[in-house]
Backbone as JSON Lines, residues from 0, in Angstrom:
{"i":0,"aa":"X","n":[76.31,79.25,49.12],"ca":[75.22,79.22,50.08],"c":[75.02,77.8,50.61]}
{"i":1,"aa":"X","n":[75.12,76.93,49.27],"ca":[75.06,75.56,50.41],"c":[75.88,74.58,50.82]}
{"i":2,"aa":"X","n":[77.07,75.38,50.53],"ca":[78.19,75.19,51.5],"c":[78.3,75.82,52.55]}
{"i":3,"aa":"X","n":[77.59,76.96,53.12],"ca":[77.51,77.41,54.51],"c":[76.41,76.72,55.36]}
{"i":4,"aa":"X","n":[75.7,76.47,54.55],"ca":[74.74,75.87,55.37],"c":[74.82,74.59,55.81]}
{"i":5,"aa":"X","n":[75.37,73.58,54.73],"ca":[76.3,72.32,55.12],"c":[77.36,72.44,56.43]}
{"i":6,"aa":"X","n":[77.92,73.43,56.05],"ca":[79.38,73.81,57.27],"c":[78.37,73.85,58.51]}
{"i":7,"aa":"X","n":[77.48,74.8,58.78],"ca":[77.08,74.92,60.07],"c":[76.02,73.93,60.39]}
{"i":8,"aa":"X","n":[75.73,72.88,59.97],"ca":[74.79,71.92,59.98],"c":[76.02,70.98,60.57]}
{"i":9,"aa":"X","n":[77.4,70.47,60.14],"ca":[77.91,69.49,60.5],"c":[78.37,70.34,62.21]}
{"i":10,"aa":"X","n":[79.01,71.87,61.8],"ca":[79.42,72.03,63.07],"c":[78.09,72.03,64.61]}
{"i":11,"aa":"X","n":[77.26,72.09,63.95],"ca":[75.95,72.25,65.23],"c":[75.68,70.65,65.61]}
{"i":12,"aa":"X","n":[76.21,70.02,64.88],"ca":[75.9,68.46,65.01],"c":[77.41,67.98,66.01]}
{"i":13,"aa":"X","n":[78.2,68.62,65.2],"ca":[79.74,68.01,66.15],"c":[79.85,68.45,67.95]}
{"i":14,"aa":"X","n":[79.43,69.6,67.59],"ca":[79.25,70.25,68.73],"c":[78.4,69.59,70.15]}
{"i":15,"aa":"X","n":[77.61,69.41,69.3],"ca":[76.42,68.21,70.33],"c":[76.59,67.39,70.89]}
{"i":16,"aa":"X","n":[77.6,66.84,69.73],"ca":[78.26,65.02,70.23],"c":[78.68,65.3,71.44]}
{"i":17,"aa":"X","n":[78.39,63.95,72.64],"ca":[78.87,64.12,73.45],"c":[78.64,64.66,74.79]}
{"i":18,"aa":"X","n":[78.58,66.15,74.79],"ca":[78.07,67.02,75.42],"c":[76.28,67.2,75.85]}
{"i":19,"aa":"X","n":[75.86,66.74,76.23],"ca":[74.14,66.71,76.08],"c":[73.92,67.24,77.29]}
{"i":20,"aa":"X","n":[72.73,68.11,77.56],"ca":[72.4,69.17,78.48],"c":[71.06,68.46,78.72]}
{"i":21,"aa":"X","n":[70.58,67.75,77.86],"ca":[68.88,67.07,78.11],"c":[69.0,66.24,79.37]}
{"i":22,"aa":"X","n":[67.65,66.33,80.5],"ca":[67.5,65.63,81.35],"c":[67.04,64.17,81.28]}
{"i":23,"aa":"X","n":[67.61,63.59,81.89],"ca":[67.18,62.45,81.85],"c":[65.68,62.3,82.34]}
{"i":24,"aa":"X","n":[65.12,61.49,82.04],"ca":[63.16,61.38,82.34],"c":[63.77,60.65,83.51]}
{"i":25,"aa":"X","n":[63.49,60.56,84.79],"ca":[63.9,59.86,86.01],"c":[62.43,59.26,86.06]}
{"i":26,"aa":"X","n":[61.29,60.22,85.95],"ca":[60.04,59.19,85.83],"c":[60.03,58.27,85.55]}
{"i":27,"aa":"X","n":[59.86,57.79,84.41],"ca":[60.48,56.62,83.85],"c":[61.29,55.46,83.87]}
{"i":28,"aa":"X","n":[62.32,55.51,84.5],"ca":[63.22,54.81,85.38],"c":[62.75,53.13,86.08]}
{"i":29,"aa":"X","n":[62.86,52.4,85.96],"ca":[62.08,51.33,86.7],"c":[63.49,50.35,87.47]}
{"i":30,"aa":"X","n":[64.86,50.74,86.9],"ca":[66.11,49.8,87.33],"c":[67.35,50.85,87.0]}
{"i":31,"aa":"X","n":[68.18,50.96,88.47],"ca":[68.67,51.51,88.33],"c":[70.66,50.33,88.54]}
{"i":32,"aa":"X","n":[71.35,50.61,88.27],"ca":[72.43,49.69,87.98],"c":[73.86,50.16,88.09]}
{"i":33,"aa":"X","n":[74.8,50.35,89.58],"ca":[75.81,51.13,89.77],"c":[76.67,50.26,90.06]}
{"i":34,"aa":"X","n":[77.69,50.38,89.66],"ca":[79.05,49.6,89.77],"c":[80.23,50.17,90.32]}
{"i":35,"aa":"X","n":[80.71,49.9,91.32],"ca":[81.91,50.61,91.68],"c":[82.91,49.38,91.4]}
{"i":36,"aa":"X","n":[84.04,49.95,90.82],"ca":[85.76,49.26,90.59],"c":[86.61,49.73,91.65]}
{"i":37,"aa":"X","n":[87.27,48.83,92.25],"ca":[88.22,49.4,93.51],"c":[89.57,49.3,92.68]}
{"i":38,"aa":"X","n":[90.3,50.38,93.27],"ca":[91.84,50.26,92.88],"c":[92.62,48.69,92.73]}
{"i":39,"aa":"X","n":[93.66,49.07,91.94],"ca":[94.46,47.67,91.98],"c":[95.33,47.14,93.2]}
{"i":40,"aa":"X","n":[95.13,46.72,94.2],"ca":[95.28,46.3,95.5],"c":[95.07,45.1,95.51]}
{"i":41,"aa":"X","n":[95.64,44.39,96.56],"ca":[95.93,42.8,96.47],"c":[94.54,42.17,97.49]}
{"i":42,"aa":"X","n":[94.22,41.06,96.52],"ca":[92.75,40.59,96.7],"c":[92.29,40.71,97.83]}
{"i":43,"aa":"X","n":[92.93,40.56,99.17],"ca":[92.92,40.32,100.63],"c":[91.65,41.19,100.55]}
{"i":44,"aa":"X","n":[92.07,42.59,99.97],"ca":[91.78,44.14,100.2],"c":[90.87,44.61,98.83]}
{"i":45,"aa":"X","n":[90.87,44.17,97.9],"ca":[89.96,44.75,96.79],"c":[88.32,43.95,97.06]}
{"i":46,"aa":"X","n":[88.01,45.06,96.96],"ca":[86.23,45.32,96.95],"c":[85.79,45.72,95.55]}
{"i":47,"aa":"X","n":[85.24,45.19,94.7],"ca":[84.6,45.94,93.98],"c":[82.64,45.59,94.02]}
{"i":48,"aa":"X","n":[82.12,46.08,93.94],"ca":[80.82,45.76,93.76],"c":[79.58,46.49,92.9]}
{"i":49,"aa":"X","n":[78.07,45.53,92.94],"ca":[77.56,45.91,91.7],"c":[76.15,46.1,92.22]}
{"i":50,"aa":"X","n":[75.56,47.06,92.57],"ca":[74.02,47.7,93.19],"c":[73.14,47.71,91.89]}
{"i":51,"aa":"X","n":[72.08,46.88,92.5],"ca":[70.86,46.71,91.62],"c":[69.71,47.29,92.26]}
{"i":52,"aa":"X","n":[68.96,48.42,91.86],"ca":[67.77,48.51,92.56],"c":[66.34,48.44,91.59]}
{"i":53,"aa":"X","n":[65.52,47.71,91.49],"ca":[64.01,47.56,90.85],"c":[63.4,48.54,91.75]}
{"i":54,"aa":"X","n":[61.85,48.34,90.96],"ca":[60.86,48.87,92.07],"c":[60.79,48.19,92.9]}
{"i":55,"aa":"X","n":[61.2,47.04,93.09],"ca":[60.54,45.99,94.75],"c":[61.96,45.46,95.35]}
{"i":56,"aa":"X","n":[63.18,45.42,94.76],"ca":[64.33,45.34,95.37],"c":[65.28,45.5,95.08]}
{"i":57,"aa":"X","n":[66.42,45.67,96.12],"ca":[67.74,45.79,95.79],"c":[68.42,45.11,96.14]}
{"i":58,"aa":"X","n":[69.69,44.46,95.01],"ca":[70.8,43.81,95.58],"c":[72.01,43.83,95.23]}
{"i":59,"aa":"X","n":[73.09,43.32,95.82],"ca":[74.42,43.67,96.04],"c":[75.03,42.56,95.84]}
{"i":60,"aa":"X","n":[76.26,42.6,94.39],"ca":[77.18,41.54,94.75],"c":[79.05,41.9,95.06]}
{"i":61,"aa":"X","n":[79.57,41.74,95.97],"ca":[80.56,42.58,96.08],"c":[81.65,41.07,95.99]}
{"i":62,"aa":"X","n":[82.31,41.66,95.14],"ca":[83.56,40.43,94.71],"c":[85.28,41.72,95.2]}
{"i":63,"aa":"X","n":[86.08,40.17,94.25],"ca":[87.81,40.61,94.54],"c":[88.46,39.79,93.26]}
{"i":64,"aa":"X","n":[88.33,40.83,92.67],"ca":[88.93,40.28,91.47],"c":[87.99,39.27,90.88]}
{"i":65,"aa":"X","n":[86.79,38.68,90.45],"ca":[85.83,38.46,89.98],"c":[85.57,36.84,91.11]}
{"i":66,"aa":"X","n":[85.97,36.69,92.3],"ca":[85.95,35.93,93.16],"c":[84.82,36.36,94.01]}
{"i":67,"aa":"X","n":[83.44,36.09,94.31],"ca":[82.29,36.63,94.96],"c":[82.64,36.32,96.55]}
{"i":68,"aa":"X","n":[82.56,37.66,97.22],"ca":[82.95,37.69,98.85],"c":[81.07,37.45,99.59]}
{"i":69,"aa":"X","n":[80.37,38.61,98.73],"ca":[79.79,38.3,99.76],"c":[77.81,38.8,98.58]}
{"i":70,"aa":"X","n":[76.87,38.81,98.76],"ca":[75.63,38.64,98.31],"c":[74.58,38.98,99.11]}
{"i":71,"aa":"X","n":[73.62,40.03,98.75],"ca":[72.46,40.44,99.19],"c":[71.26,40.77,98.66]}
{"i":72,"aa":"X","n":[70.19,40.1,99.11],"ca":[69.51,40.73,97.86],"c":[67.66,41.48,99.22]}
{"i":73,"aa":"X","n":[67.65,42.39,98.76],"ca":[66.01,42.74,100.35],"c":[65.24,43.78,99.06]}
{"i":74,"aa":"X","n":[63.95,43.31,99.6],"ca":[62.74,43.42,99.23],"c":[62.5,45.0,99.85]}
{"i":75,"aa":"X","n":[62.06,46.18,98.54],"ca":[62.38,47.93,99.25],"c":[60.56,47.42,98.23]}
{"i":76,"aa":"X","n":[60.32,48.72,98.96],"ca":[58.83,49.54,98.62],"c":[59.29,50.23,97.23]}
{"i":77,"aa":"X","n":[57.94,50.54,96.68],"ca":[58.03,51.73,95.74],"c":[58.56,53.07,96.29]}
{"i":78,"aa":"X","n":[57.89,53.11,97.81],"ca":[58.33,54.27,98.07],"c":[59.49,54.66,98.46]}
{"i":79,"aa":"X","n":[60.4,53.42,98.76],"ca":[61.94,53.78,98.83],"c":[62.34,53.91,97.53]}
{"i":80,"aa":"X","n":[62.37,53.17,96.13],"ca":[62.58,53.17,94.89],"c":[62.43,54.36,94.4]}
{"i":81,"aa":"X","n":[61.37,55.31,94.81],"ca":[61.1,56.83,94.64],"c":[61.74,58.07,95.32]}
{"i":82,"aa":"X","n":[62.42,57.45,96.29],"ca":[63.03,58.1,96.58],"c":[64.68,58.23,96.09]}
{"i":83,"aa":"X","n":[64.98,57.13,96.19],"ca":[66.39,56.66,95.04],"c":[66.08,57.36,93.69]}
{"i":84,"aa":"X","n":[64.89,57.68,93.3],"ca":[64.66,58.09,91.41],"c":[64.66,60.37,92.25]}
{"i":85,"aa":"X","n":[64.44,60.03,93.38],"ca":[64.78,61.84,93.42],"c":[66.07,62.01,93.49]}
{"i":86,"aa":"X","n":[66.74,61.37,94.76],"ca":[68.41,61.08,94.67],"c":[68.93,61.37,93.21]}
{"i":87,"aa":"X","n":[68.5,60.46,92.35],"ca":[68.97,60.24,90.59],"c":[68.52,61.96,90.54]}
{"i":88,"aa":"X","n":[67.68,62.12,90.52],"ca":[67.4,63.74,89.77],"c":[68.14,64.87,90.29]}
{"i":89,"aa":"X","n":[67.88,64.6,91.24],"ca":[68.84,65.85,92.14],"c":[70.05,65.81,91.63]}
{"i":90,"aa":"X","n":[70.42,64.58,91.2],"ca":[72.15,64.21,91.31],"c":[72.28,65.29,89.63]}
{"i":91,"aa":"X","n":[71.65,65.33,88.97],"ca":[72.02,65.86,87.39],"c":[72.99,64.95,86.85]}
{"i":92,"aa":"X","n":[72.87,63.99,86.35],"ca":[73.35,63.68,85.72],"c":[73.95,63.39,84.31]}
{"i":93,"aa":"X","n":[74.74,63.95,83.8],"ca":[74.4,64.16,82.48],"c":[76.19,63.02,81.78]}
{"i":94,"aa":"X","n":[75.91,63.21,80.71],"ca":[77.08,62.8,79.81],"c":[77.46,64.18,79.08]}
{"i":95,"aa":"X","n":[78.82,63.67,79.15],"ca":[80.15,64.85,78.71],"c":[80.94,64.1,77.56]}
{"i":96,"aa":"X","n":[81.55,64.75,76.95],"ca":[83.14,64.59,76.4],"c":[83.83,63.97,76.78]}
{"i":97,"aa":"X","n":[84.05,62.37,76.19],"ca":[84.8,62.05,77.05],"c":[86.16,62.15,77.31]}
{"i":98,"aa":"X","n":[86.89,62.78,78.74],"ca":[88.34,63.08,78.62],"c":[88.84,61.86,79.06]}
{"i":99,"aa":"X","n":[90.25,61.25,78.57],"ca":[91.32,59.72,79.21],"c":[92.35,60.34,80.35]}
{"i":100,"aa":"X","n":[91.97,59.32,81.02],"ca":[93.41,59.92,81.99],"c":[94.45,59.36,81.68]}
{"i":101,"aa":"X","n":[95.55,60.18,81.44],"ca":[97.09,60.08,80.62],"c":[97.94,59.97,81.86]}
{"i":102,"aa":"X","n":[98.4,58.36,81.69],"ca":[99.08,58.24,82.42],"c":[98.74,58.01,84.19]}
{"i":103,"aa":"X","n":[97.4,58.26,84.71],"ca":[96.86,57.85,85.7],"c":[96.36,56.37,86.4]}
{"i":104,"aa":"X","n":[97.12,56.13,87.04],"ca":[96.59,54.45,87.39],"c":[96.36,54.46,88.56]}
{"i":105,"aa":"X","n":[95.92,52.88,88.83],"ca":[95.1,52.73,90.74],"c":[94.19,53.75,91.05]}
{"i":106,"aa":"X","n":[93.76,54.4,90.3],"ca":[92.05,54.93,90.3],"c":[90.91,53.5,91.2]}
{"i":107,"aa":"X","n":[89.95,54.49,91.28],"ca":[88.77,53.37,91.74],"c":[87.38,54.2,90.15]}
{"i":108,"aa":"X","n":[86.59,53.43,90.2],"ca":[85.79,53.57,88.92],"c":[84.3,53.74,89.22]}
{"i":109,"aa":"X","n":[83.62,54.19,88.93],"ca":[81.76,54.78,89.03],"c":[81.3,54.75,88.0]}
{"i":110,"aa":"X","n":[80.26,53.58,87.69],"ca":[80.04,53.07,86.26],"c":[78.48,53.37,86.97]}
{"i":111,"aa":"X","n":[77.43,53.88,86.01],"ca":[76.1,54.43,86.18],"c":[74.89,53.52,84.97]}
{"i":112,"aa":"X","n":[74.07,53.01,85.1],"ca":[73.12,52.77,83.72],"c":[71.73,52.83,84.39]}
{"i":113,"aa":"X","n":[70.88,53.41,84.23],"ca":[69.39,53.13,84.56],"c":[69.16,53.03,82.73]}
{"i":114,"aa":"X","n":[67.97,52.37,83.61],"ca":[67.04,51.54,82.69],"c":[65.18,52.1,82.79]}
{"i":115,"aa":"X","n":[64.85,51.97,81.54],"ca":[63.25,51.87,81.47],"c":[62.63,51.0,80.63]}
{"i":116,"aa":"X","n":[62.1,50.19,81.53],"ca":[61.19,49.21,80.61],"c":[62.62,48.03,79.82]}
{"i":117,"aa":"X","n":[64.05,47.77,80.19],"ca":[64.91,47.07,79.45],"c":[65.56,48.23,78.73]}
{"i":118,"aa":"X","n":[65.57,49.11,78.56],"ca":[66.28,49.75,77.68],"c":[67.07,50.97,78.35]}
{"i":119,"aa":"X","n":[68.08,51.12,78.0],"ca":[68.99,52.21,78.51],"c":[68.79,53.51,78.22]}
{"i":120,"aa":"X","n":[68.07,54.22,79.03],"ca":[68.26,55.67,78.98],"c":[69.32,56.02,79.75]}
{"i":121,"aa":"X","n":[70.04,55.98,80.18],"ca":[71.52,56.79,80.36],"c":[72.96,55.55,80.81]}
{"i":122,"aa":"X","n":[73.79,55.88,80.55],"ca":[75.19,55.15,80.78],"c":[75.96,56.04,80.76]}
{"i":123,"aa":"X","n":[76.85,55.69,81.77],"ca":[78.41,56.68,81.83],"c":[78.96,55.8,82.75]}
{"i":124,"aa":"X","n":[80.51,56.68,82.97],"ca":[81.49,56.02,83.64],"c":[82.68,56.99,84.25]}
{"i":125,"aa":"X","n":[82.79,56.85,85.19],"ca":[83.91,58.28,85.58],"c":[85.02,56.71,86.13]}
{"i":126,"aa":"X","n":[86.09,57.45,85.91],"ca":[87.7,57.0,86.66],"c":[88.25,58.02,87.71]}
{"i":127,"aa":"X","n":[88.06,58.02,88.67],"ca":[88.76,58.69,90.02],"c":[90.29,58.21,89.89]}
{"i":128,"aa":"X","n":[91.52,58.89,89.48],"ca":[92.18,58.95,89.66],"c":[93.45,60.63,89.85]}
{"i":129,"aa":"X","n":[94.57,60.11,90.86],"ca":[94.85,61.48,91.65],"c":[94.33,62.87,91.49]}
{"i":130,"aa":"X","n":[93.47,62.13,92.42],"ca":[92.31,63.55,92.47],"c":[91.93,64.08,91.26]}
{"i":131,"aa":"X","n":[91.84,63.58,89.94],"ca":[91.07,64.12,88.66],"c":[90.03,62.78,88.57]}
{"i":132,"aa":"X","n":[88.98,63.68,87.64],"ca":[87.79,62.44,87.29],"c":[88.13,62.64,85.53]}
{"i":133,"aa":"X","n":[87.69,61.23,85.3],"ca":[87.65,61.31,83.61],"c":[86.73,60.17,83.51]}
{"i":134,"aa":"X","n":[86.21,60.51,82.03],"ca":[85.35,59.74,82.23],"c":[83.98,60.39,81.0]}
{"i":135,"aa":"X","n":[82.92,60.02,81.02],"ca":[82.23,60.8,80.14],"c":[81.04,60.94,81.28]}
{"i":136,"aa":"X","n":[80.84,60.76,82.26],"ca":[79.97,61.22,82.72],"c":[80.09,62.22,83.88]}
{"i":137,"aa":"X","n":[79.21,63.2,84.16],"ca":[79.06,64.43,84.87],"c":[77.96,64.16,86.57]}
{"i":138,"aa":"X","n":[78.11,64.97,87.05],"ca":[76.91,65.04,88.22],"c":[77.58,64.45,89.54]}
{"i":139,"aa":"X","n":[76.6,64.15,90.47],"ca":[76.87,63.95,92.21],"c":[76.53,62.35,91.64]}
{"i":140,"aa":"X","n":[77.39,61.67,91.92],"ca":[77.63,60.34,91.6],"c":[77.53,59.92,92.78]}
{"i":141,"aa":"X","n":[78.35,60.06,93.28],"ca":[78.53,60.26,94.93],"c":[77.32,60.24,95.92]}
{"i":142,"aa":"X","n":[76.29,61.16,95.52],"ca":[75.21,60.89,96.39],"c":[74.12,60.11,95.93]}
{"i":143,"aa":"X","n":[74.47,59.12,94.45],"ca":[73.61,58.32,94.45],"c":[74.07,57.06,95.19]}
{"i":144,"aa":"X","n":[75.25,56.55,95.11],"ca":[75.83,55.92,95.73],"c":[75.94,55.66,97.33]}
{"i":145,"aa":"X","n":[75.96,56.95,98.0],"ca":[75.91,56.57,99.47],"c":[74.09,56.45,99.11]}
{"i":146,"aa":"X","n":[73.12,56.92,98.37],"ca":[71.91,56.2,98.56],"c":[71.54,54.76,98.58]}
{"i":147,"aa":"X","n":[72.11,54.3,97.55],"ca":[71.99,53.03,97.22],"c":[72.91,52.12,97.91]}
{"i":148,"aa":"X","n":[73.45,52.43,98.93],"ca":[74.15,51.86,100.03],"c":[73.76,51.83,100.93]}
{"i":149,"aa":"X","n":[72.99,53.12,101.75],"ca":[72.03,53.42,102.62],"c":[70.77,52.31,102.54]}
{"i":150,"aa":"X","n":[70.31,51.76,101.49],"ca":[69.02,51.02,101.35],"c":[69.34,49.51,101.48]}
{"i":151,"aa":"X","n":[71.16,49.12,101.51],"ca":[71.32,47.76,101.64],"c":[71.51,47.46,103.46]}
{"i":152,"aa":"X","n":[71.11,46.92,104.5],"ca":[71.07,46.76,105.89],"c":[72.5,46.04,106.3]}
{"i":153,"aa":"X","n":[73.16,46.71,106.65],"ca":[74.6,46.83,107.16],"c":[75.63,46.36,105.72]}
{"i":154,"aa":"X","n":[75.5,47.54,104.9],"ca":[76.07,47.48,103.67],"c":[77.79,47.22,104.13]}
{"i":155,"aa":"X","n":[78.36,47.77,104.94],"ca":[79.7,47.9,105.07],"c":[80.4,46.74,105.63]}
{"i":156,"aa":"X","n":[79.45,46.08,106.32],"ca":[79.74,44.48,107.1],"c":[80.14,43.52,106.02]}
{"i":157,"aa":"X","n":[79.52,43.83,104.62],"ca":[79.37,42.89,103.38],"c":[81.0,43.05,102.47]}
{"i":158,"aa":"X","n":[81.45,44.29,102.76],"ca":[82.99,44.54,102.2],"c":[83.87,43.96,102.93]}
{"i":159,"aa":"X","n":[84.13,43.51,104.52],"ca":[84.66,43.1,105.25],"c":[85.23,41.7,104.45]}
């Protein structure tokens, strides 16, 4: 008997790892922190960059190979910040299992962390490579990202 109950205590625990279905509190939220990695491409041409949004601003540092191209930083409302924390909700974001991509290279990368109060309520990281994602994190990544691009004033002039 309490070896079955041991057995299904570790398997309900293993099972969990990993996999989490709980929402993130987006209420809560006060800094949100997205990183995109660009493929391995020659500096001329690699972009990678790193979106910061608070309640009162957001900013952008977009480098090439850890060489800084270009820097932004503008002053947003709460009420844009609230709207970026529905973006986040809508998006579902959750953490998965994480799968490796075998053998996949020159991917570009979507690294995610909000914050409350300094402390991390969620982190993940997906790898876009030929057309598979891996990675441990789940959800529309994607539409937090064109948000938090949308809120920087001629975001695309800054990759140039």
């Amino acid at each position: 008997m309490n070896r079955l109950f041991l057995y299904l205590v570790v398997v309900s625990m293993l099972s969990s790892c990993g996999n989490s279905d709980e929402l993130i509190e987006t209420d809560k939220i006060d800094k949100v922190v997205y990183s995109f990695g660009d493929s391995s491409v020659p500096p001329p041409y690699h972009r990678s960059y790193d979106i910061v949004a608070t309640t009162s601003s957001i900013s952008v540092v977009v480098d090439s190979y850890g060489d800084i191209i270009a820097e932004k930083e503008v002053t947003i409302t709460s009420k844009q910040f609230n709207g970026l924390i529905d973006v986040v909700n809508a998006a579902k974001m959750k953490n998965k299992s994480k799968n490796e991509s075998v053998g996949c290279t020159g991917g570009t990368s979507d690294y995610l962390t909000l914050f409350s109060s300094d402390e991390v309520i969620f982190e993940g990281s997906t790898y876009n490579c030929g057309g598979d994602k891996y990675g441990n994190m789940e959800g529309n990544i994607e539409s937090i990202k064109s948000k938090l691009k949308s809120m920087i004033p001629n975001f695309n002039a800054l990759l140039e």
